[in-house]
Tab-separated table of C-alpha atoms and ligand atoms in Angstrom:
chain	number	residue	atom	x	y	z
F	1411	UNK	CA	3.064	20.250	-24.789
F	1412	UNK	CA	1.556	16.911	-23.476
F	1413	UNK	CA	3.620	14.994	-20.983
F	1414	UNK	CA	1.886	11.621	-21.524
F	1415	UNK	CA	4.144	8.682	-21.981
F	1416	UNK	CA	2.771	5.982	-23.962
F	1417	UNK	CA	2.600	2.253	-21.726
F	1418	UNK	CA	4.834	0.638	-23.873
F	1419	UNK	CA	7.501	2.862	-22.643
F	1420	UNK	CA	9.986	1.396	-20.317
F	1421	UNK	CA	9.384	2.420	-17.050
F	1422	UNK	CA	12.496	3.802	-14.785
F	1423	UNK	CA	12.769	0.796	-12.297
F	1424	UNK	CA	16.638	1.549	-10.648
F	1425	UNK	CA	18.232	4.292	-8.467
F	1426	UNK	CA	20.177	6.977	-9.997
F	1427	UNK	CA	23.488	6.171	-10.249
F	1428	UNK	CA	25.262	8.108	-7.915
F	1429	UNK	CA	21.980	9.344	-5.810
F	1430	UNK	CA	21.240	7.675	-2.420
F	1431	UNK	CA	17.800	9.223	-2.084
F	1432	UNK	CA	15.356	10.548	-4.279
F	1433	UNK	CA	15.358	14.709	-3.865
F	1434	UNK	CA	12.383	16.322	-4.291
F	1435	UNK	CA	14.215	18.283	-7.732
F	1436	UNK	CA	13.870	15.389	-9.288
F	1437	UNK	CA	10.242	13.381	-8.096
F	1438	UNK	CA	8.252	15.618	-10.332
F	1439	UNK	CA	5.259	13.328	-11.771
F	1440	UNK	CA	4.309	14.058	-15.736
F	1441	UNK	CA	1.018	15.399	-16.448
F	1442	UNK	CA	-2.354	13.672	-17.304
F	1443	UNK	CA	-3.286	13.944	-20.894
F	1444	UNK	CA	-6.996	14.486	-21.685
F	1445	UNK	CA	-9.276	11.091	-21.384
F	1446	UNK	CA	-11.401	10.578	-24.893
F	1447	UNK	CA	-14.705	10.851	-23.895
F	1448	UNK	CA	-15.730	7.516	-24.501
F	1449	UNK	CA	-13.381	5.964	-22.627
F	1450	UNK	CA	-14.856	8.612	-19.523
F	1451	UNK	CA	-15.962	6.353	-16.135
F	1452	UNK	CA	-16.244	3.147	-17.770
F	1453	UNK	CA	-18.098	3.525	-21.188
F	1454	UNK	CA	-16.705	1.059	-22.771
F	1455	UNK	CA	-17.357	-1.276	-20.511
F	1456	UNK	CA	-20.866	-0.445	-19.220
F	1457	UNK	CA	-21.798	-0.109	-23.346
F	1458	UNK	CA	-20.465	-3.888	-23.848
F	1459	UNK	CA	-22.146	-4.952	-20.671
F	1460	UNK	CA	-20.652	-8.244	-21.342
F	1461	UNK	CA	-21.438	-10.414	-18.247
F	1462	UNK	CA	-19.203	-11.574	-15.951
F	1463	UNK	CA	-18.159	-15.504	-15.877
F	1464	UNK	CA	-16.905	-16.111	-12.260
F	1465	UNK	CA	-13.106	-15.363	-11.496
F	1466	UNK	CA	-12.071	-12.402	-13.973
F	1467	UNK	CA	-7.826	-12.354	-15.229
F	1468	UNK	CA	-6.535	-8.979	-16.128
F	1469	UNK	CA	-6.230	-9.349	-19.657
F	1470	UNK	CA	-5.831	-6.647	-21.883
F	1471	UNK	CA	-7.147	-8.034	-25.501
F	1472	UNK	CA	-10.710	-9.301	-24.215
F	1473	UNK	CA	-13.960	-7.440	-23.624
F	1474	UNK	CA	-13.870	-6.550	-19.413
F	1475	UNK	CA	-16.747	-7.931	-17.758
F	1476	UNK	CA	-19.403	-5.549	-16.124
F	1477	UNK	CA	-18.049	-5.874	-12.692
F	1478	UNK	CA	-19.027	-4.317	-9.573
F	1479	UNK	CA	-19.084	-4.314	-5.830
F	1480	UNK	CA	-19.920	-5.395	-3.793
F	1481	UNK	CA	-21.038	-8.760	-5.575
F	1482	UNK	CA	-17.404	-8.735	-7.227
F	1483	UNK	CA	-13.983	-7.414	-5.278
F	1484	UNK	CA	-10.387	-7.675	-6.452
F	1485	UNK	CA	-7.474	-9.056	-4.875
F	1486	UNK	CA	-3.708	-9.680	-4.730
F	1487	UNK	CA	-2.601	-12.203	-7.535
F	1488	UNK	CA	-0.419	-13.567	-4.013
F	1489	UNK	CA	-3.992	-13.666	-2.719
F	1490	UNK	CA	-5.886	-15.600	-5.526
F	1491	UNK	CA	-3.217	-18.192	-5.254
F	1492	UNK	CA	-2.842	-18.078	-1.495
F	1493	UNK	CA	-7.143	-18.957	-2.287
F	1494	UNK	CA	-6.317	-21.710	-5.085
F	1495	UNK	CA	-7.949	-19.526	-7.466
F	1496	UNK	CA	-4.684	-18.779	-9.935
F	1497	UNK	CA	-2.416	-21.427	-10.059
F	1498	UNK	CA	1.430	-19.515	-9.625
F	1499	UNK	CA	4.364	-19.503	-7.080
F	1500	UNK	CA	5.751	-16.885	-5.399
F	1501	UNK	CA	9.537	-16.628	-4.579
F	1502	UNK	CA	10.508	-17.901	-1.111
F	1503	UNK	CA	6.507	-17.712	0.190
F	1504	UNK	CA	4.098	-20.280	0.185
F	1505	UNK	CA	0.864	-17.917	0.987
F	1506	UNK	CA	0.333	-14.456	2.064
F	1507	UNK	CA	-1.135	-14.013	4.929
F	1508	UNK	CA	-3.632	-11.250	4.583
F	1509	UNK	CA	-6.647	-11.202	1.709
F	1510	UNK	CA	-6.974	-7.653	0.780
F	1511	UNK	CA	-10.610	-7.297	-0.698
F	1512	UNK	CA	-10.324	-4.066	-2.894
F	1513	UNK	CA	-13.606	-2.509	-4.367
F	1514	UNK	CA	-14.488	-2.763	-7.957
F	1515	UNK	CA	-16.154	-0.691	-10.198
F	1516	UNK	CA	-16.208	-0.485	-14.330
F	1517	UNK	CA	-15.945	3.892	-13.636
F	1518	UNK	CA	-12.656	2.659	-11.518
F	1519	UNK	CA	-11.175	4.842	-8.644
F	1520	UNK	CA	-12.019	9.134	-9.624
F	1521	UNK	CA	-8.820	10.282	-8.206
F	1522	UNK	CA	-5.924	10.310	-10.028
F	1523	UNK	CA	-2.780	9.787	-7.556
F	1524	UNK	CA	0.854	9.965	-9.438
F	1525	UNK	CA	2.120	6.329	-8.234
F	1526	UNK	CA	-1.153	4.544	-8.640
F	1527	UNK	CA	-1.973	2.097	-11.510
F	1528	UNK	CA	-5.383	2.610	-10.633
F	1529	UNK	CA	-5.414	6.061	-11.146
F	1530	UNK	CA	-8.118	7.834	-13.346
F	1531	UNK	CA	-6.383	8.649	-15.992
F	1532	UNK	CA	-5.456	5.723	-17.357
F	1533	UNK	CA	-9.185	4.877	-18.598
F	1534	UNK	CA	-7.671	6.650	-21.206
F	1535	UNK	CA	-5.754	3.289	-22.327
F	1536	UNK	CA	-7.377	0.576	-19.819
F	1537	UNK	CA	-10.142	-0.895	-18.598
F	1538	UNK	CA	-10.418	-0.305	-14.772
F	1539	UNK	CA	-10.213	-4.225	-14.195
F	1540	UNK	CA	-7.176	-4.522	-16.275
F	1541	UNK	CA	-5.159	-2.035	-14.782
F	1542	UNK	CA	-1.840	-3.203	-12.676
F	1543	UNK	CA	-2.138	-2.212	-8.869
F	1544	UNK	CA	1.320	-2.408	-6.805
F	1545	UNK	CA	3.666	-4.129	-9.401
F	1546	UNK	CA	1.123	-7.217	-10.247
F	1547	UNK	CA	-2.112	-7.965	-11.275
F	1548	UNK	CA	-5.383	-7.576	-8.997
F	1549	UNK	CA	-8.059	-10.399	-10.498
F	1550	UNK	CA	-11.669	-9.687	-10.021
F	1551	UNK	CA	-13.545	-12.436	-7.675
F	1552	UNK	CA	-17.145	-13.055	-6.770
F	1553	UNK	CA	-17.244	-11.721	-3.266
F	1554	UNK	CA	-19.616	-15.157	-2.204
F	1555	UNK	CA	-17.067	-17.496	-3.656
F	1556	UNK	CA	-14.471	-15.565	-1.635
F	1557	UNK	CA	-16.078	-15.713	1.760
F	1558	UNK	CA	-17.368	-19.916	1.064
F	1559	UNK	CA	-13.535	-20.608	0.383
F	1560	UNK	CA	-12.506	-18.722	3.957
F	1561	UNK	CA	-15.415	-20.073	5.649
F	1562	UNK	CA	-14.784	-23.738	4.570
F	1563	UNK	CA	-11.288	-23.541	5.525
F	1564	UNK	CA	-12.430	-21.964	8.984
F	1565	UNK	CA	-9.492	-21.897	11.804
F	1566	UNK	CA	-7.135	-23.476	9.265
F	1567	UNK	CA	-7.257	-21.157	7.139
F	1568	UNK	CA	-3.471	-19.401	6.204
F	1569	UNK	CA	-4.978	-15.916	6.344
F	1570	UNK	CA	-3.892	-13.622	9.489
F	1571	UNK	CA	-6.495	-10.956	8.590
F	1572	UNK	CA	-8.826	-9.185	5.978
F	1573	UNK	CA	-8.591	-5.728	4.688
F	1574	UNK	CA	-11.392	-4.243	3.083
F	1575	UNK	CA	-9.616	-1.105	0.637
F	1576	UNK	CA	-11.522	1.521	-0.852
F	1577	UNK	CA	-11.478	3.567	-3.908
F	1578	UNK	CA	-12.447	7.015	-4.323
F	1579	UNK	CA	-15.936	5.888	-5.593
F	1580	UNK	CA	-19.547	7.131	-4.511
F	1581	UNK	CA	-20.585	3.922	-4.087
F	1582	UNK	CA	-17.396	3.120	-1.855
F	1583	UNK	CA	-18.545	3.928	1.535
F	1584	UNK	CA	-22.203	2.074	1.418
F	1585	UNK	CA	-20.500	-0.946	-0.160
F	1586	UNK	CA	-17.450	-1.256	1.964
F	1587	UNK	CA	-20.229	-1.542	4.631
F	1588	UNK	CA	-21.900	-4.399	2.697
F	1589	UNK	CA	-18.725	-6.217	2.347
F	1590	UNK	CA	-17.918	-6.119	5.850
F	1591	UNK	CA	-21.521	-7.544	6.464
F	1592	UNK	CA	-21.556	-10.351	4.449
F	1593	UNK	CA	-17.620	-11.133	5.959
F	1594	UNK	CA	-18.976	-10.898	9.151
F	1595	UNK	CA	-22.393	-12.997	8.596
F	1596	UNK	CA	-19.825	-15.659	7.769
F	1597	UNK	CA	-16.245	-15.368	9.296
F	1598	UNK	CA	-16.241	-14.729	13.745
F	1599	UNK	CA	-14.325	-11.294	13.153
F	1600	UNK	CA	-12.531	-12.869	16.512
F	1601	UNK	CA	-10.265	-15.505	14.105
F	1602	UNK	CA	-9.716	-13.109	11.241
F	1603	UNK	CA	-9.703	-9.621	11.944
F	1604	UNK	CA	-10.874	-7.184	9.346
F	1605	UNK	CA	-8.506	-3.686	8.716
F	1606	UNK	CA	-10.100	-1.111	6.625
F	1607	UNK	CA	-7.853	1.042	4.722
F	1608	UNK	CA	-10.163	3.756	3.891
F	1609	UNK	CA	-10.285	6.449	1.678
F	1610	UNK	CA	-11.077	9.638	3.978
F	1611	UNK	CA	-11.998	11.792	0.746
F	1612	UNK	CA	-15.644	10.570	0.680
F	1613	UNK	CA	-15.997	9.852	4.211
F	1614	UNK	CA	-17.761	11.530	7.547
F	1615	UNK	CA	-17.147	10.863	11.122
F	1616	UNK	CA	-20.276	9.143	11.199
F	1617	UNK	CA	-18.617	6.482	8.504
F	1618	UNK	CA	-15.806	5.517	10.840
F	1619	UNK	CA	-18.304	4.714	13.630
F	1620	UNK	CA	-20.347	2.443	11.335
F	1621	UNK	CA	-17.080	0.234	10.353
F	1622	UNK	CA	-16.460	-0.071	13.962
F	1623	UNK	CA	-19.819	-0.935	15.197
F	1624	UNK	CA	-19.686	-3.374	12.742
F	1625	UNK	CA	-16.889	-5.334	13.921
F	1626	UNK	CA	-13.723	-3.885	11.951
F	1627	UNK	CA	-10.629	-3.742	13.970
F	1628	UNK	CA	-8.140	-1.568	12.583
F	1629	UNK	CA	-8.851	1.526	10.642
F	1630	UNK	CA	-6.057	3.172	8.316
F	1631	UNK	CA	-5.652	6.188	6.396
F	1632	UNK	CA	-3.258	5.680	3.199
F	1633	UNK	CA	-1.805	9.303	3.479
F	1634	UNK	CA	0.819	8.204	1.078
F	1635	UNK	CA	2.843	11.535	0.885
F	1636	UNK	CA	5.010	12.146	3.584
F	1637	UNK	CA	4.408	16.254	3.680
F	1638	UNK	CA	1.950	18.493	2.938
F	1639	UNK	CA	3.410	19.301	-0.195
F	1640	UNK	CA	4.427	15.908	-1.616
F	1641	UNK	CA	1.099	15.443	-0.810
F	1642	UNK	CA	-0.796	17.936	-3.175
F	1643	UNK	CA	1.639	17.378	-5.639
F	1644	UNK	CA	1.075	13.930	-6.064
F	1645	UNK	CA	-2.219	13.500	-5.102
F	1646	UNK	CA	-4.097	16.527	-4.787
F	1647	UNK	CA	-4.619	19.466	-7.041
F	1648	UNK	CA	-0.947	19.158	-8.939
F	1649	UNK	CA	-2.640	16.193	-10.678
F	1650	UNK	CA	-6.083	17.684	-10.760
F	1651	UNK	CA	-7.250	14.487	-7.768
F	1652	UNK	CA	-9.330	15.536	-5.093
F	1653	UNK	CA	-7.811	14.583	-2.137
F	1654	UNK	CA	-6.627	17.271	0.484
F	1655	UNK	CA	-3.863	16.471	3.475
F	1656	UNK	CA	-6.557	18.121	6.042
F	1657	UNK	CA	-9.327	15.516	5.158
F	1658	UNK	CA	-7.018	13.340	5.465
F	1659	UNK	CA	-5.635	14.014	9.083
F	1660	UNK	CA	-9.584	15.153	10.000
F	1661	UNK	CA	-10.334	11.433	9.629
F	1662	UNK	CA	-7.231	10.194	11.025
F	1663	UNK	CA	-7.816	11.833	14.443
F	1664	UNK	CA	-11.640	10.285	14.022
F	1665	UNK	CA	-10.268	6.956	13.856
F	1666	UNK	CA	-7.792	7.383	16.786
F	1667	UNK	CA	-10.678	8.698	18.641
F	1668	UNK	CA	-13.390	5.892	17.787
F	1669	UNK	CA	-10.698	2.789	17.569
F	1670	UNK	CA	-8.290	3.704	19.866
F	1671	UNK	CA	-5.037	2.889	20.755
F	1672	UNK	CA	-2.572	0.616	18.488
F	1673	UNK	CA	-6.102	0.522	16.280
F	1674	UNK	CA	-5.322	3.477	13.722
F	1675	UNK	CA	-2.673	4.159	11.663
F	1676	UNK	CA	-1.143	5.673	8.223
F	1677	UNK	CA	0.495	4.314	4.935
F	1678	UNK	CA	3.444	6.508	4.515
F	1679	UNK	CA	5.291	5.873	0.425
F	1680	UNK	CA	8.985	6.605	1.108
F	1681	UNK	CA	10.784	8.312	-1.870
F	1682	UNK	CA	8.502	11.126	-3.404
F	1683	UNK	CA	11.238	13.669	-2.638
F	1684	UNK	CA	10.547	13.975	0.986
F	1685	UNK	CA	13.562	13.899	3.353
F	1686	UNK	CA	14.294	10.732	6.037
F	1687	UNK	CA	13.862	13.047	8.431
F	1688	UNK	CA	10.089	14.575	7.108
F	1689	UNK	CA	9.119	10.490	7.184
F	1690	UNK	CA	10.620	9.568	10.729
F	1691	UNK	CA	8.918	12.552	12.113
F	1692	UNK	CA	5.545	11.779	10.759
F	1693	UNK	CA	6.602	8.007	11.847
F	1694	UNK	CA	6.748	9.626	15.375
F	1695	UNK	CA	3.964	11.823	15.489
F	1696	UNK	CA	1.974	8.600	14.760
F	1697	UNK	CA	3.419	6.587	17.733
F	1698	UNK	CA	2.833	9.871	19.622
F	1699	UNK	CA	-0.983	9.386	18.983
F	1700	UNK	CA	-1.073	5.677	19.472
F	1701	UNK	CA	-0.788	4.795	16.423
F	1702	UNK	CA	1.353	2.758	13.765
F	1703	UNK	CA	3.102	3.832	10.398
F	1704	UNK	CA	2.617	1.049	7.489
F	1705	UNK	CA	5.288	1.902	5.046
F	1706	UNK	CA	5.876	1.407	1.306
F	1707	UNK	CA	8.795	1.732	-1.048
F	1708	UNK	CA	8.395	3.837	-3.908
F	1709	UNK	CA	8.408	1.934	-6.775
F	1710	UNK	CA	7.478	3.310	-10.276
F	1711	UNK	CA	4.283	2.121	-11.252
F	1712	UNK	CA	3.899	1.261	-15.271
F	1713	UNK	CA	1.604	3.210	-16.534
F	1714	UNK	CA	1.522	6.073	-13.851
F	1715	UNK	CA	1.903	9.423	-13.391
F	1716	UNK	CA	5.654	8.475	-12.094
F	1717	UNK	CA	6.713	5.849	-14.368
F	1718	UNK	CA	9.538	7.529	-15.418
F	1719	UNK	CA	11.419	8.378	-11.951
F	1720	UNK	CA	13.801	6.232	-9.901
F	1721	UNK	CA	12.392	3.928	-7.505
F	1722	UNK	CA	13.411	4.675	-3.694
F	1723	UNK	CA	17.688	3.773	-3.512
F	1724	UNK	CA	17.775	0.574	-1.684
F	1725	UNK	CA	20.478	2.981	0.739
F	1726	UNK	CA	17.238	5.474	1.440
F	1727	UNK	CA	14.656	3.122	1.921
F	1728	UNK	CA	16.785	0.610	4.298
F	1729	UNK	CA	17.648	3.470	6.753
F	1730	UNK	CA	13.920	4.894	7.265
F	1731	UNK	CA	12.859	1.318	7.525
F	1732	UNK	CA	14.990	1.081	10.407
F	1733	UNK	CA	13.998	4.186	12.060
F	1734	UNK	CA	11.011	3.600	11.889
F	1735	UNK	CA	10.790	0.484	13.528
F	1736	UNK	CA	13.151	1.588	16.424
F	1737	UNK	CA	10.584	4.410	17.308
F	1738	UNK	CA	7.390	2.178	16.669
F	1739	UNK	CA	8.701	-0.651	18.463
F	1740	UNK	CA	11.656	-0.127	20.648
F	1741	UNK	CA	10.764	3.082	22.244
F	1742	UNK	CA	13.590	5.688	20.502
F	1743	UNK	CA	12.346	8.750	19.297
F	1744	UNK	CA	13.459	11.037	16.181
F	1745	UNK	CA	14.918	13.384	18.433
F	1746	UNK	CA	17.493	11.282	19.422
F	1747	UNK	CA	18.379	10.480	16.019
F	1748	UNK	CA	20.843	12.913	13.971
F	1749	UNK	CA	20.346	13.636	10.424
F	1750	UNK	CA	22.646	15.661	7.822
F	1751	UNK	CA	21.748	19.003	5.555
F	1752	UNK	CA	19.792	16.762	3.341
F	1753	UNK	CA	17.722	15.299	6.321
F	1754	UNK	CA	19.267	11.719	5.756
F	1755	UNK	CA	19.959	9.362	9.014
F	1756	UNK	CA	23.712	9.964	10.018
F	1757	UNK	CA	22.982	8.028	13.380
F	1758	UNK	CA	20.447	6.106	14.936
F	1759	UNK	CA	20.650	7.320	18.553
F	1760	UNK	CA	21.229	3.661	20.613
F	1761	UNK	CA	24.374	2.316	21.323
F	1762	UNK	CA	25.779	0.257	18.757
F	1763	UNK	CA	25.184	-3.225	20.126
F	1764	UNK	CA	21.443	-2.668	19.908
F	1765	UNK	CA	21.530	-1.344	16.607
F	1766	UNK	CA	23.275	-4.454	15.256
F	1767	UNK	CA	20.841	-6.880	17.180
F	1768	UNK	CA	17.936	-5.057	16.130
F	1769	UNK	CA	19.760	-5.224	12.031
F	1770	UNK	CA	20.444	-8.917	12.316
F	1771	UNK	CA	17.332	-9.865	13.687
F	1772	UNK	CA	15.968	-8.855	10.502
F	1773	UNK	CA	12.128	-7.716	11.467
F	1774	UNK	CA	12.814	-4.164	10.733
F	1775	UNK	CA	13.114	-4.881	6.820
F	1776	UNK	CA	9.841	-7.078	6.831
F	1777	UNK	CA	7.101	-5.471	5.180
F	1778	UNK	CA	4.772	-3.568	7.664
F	1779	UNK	CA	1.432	-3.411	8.275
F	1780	UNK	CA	-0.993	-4.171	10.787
F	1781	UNK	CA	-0.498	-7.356	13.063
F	1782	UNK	CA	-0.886	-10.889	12.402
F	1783	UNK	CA	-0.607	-13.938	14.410
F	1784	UNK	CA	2.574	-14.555	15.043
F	1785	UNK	CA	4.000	-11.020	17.028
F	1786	UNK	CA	2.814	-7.160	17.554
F	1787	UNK	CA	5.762	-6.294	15.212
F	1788	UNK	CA	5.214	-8.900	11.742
F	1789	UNK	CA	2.375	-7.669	9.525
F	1790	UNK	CA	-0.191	-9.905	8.571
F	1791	UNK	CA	-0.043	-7.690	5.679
F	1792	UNK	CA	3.175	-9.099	4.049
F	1793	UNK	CA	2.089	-7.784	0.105
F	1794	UNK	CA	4.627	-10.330	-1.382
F	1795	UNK	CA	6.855	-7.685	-4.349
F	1796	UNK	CA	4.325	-5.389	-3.799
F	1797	UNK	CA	7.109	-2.617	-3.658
F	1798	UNK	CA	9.989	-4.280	-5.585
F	1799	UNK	CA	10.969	-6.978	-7.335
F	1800	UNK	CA	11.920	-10.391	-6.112
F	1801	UNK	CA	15.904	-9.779	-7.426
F	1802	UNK	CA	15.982	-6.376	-5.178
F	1803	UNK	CA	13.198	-6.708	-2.526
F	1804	UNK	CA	12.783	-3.692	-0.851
F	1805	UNK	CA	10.025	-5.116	2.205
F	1806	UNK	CA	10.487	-8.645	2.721
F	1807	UNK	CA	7.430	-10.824	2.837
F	1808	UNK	CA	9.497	-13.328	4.929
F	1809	UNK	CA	12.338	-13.106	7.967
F	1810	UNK	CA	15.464	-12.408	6.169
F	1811	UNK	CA	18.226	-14.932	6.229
F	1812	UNK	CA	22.087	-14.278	6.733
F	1813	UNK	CA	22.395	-13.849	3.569
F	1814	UNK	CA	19.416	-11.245	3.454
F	1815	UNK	CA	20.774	-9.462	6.487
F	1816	UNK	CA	24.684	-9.275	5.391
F	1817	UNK	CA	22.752	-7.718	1.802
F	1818	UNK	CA	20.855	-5.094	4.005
F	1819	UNK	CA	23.615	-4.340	6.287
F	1820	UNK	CA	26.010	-3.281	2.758
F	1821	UNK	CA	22.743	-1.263	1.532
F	1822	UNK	CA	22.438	0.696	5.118
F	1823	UNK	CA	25.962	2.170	4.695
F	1824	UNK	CA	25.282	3.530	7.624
F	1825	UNK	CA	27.359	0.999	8.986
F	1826	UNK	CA	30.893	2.449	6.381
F	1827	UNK	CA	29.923	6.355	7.402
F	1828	UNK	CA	30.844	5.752	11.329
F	1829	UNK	CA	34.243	5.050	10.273
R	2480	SF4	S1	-7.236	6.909	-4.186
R	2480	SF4	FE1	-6.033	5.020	-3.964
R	2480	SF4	S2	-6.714	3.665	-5.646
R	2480	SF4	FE2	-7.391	5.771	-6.147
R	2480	SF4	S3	-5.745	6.626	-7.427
R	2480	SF4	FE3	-5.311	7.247	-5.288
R	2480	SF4	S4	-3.913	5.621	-4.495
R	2480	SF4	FE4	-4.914	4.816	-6.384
């Protein structure tokens, strides 16, 4: 019996009732049906071949242009406005502060991870370029026209930094290259540093050296899955992807090695069914090697492999958040923490006064990522509702008010169990 959901299903966008975590029981993505084979790597499109006119819209009822990087990347809709390419406001934000540059191609990505809209099994109902990525839509842009808006604006410009992000592609290593050429030729790497979130799949040692010969500043590995397991289940062979945990890690420890220090780190989703505890000790082992943990809520995708699961409980989520930026930023380690028989956070480990400055000052819930300009500890990288909607944000884009904070502190709870 086929799994597959149809997209105009409703996807599963609140908590349990009752639950305040997702168990791994219950985070079991669906199965992929069968792809028709001409809607296989990009048929449809490649046999239209219609050309493309400038900035592209996800839109569903048209003909997808013939698309490809590097002439063409996507990026954020918060991006295209942040640009003045999309007219749109966001709530509470005026810009975002980092222009992710994501690689394009009509095949699309080849792996087929549970939580992603871009996965590869949706070509079975979607052109690649039409495909939601993170909760919104990722327009297609002419890398040139890109690069002439940054470079006009020059040192006023609102973005923080660049991130070049692969797909599992062929073409995706030679082209991320190209991309980070042309940024350079332009942009002095010095006033807008360029991350690369990579995909370690199709890479080599030899790869990671190029990007950082090349001027690329921070190199990250979007492990995703907080365990081994959660890992293959989601995006390895338990949704027939080809991405292995030990590839992963092999070019992890290649990028601490060739970047160094506070250069590397790892995108960690939190609610596949791991435990607090599995995340805050991968959060550590990261710090451990010098690196940083960039974390994102688990939110269920439409049109994934996990559409039909609970996103992460706000009570979940809010606790690991604060974990982890105690042991990435104010020196406490996991094994000070306690944690109960289902590995949630019972107690931070600091003294009580610190835990409540650290709460009300808010950073901690901010979405993470690598640095901007402002401090070490707010991301440049601020993805606004890239994990949750604006009514129940789960990583703030900006500092939380009172209001915020006073919301967060009822969510923690951990707050009611010490009494
Ligand atoms: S490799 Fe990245 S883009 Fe491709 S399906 Fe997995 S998460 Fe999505």
């Amino acid at each position: 019996m086929s799994c597959h959901r149809p997209e105009s299903a409703a996807a599963a966008t609140h908590a349990v009732p009752g639950l305040d975590h997702n168990p791994v029981a219950l985070m079991q993505p669906r199965a992929p049906a069968a792809t028709p084979q001409e809607m296989k790597n990009g048929a449809r499109v490649k046999s239209n071949n219609v050309a493309p006119q400038g900035v592209y819209l996800p839109n569903y009822n048209v003909l997808t242009p013939h698309m490809r990087s590097p002439e063409y990347v996507q990026m954020s809709t918060a991006a295209a406005i942040t640009l003045g390419l999309m007219k749109g406001r966001m709530y509470r934000c005026e810009c975002t502060r980092c222009l992710n540059l994501l690689l394009t191609y009509p095949e699309g990505c080849r792996a087929n991870c549970a939580y992603c809209g871009l996965a590869r099994h949706r070509e079975a109902e979607r052109d690649y370029a039409d495909r939601n990525f993170i909760r919104v839509d990722w327009p297609a842009v002419p890398l040139e026209q890109t690069i002439d808006i940054v470079a006009r604006d020059g040192a006023a410009s609102p973005f923080h930094r660049m991130c070049i992000s692969m797909i599992t592609h062929p073409r995706s290593d030679a082209d991320t290259v190209t991309v980070l050429q042309k940024w350079t030729d332009r942009i002095d790497p010095s006033t807008i540093p360029v991350s690369i979130l990579s995909n370690p799949t199709t890479m080599t040692r030899e790869d990671v050296e190029r990007l950082h010969g090349l001027g690329a500043d921070i190199f990250t590995v979007a492990l995703d899955a907080a365990t081994p397991e959660i890992f293959d289940r989601t995006r390895g062979k338990g949704v027939q992807s080809p991405h292995s945990w030990a590839k992963y890690w092999e070019i992890l420890m290649d990028a601490r090695d060739i970047f160094g220090r506070e250069k590397f780190g790892a995108h960690i989703i939190v609610g596949m069914g791991e435990t607090e505890h599995d995340v805050l000790a991968l959060v550590q082992r990261l710090v451990d090697l010098g690196g940083h943990s960039h974390m994102f809520c688990f939110f269920p995708e439409r049109g994934s492999l996990m559409d039909h699961l609970p996103a992460t409980p706000r009570d979940q989520w809010r606790r690991v958040q604060l974990g982890r930026y105690l042991i990435d930023y104010r020196g406490a380690r996991v094994e000070q923490m306690s944690f109960d028989g289902a590995g949630r956070v019972t107690g931070f480990g600091i003294p009580q006064g610190e835990l409540d400055a650290v709460i009300d000052a808010g950073v901690a819930f901010r979405t993470s990522g690598c640095p901007g300009k402002f401090r070490e500890d707010v991301s440049a990288c601020d993805r606004p509702y890239g994990d949750s909607p604006p009514s129940n944000i789960a990583s703030f884009p900006f500092q939380p008010n009172r209001r915020d904070v006073a919301k967060i502190r009822r969510q923690l709870r951990i707050v009611e169990r010490r009494h």
